[in-house]
Amino acid sequence: NTETISKVDAYISKNKEDLFSFFKYTHCSDEIFFQTIINTLIKTDSSIKIEDSITYVNWFRKKCPLPVTFNKDDLSELINQPASKLFARKFDNIFDGEILDLLDKNFFF
């Protein structure tokens, strides 16, 4: 919401030099910059609320690179997600393009 964005903007303005020097050489900084700031702000500001993501990502599977790259064996896992999950990450056509066809058949007739 706009209140949270204003707080993030103020935090960036106040801590710009430290933030930019820290994130300059951070891997995937574009994916964690705002999340890091919001998680920092939440510690002292209970008015900031975080809702669950609408994207399903499996970060918990053992003995594989994370996040999980889904394949045809994961169809059940994907189709049994709650209706609040509108997207999923991650897929790779070269690794297994069949999963995308299976999802199309299950969701788009």
PDB file of C-alpha atoms in Angstrom, residues 8-9 11 16 18 24 26 34 38-41 52 56 60 62 69 75 85 87-89 91 101-102 107:
ATOM      1  CA  VAL A   8      10.375   2.108   2.069  1.00  0.00           C
ATOM      2  CA  ASP A   9      11.201   5.312   0.189  1.00  0.00           C
ATOM      3  CA  TYR A  11      14.274   4.145   4.516  1.00  0.00           C
ATOM      4  CA  LYS A  16      21.027   5.002   0.523  1.00  0.00           C
ATOM      5  CA  ASP A  18      24.867   1.756   2.979  1.00  0.00           C
ATOM      6  CA  LYS A  24      26.191  -3.554  -5.326  1.00  0.00           C
ATOM      7  CA  THR A  26      25.003  -9.043  -4.017  1.00  0.00           C
ATOM      8  CA  PHE A  34      12.741  -4.337  -1.485  1.00  0.00           C
ATOM      9  CA  ILE A  38      10.373  -4.386   4.177  1.00  0.00           C
ATOM     10  CA  ASN A  39      11.548  -7.218   6.446  1.00  0.00           C
ATOM     11  CA  THR A  40      13.808  -4.741   8.229  1.00  0.00           C
ATOM     12  CA  LEU A  41      10.965  -2.245   8.669  1.00  0.00           C
ATOM     13  CA  ASP A  52       1.273 -14.600   1.034  1.00  0.00           C
ATOM     14  CA  TYR A  56       3.980 -21.149  -5.733  1.00  0.00           C
ATOM     15  CA  PHE A  60      12.021 -27.232   0.531  1.00  0.00           C
ATOM     16  CA  LYS A  62      15.764 -32.257  -0.549  1.00  0.00           C
ATOM     17  CA  THR A  69      12.475 -26.845 -11.410  1.00  0.00           C
ATOM     18  CA  LEU A  75       1.899 -32.374 -11.684  1.00  0.00           C
ATOM     19  CA  LYS A  85      -1.695 -19.583  -6.020  1.00  0.00           C
ATOM     20  CA  PHE A  87       1.451 -18.863 -10.790  1.00  0.00           C
ATOM     21  CA  ALA A  88       4.316 -21.269 -10.216  1.00  0.00           C
ATOM     22  CA  ARG A  89       8.054 -20.995 -10.441  1.00  0.00           C
ATOM     23  CA  PHE A  91       9.911 -24.380 -15.306  1.00  0.00           C
ATOM     24  CA  ASP A 101       1.539 -29.446 -21.677  1.00  0.00           C
ATOM     25  CA  LEU A 102       0.118 -31.398 -18.737  1.00  0.00           C
ATOM     26  CA  PHE A 107      -6.353 -26.137 -16.442  1.00  0.00           C
TER      27      PHE A 107
END
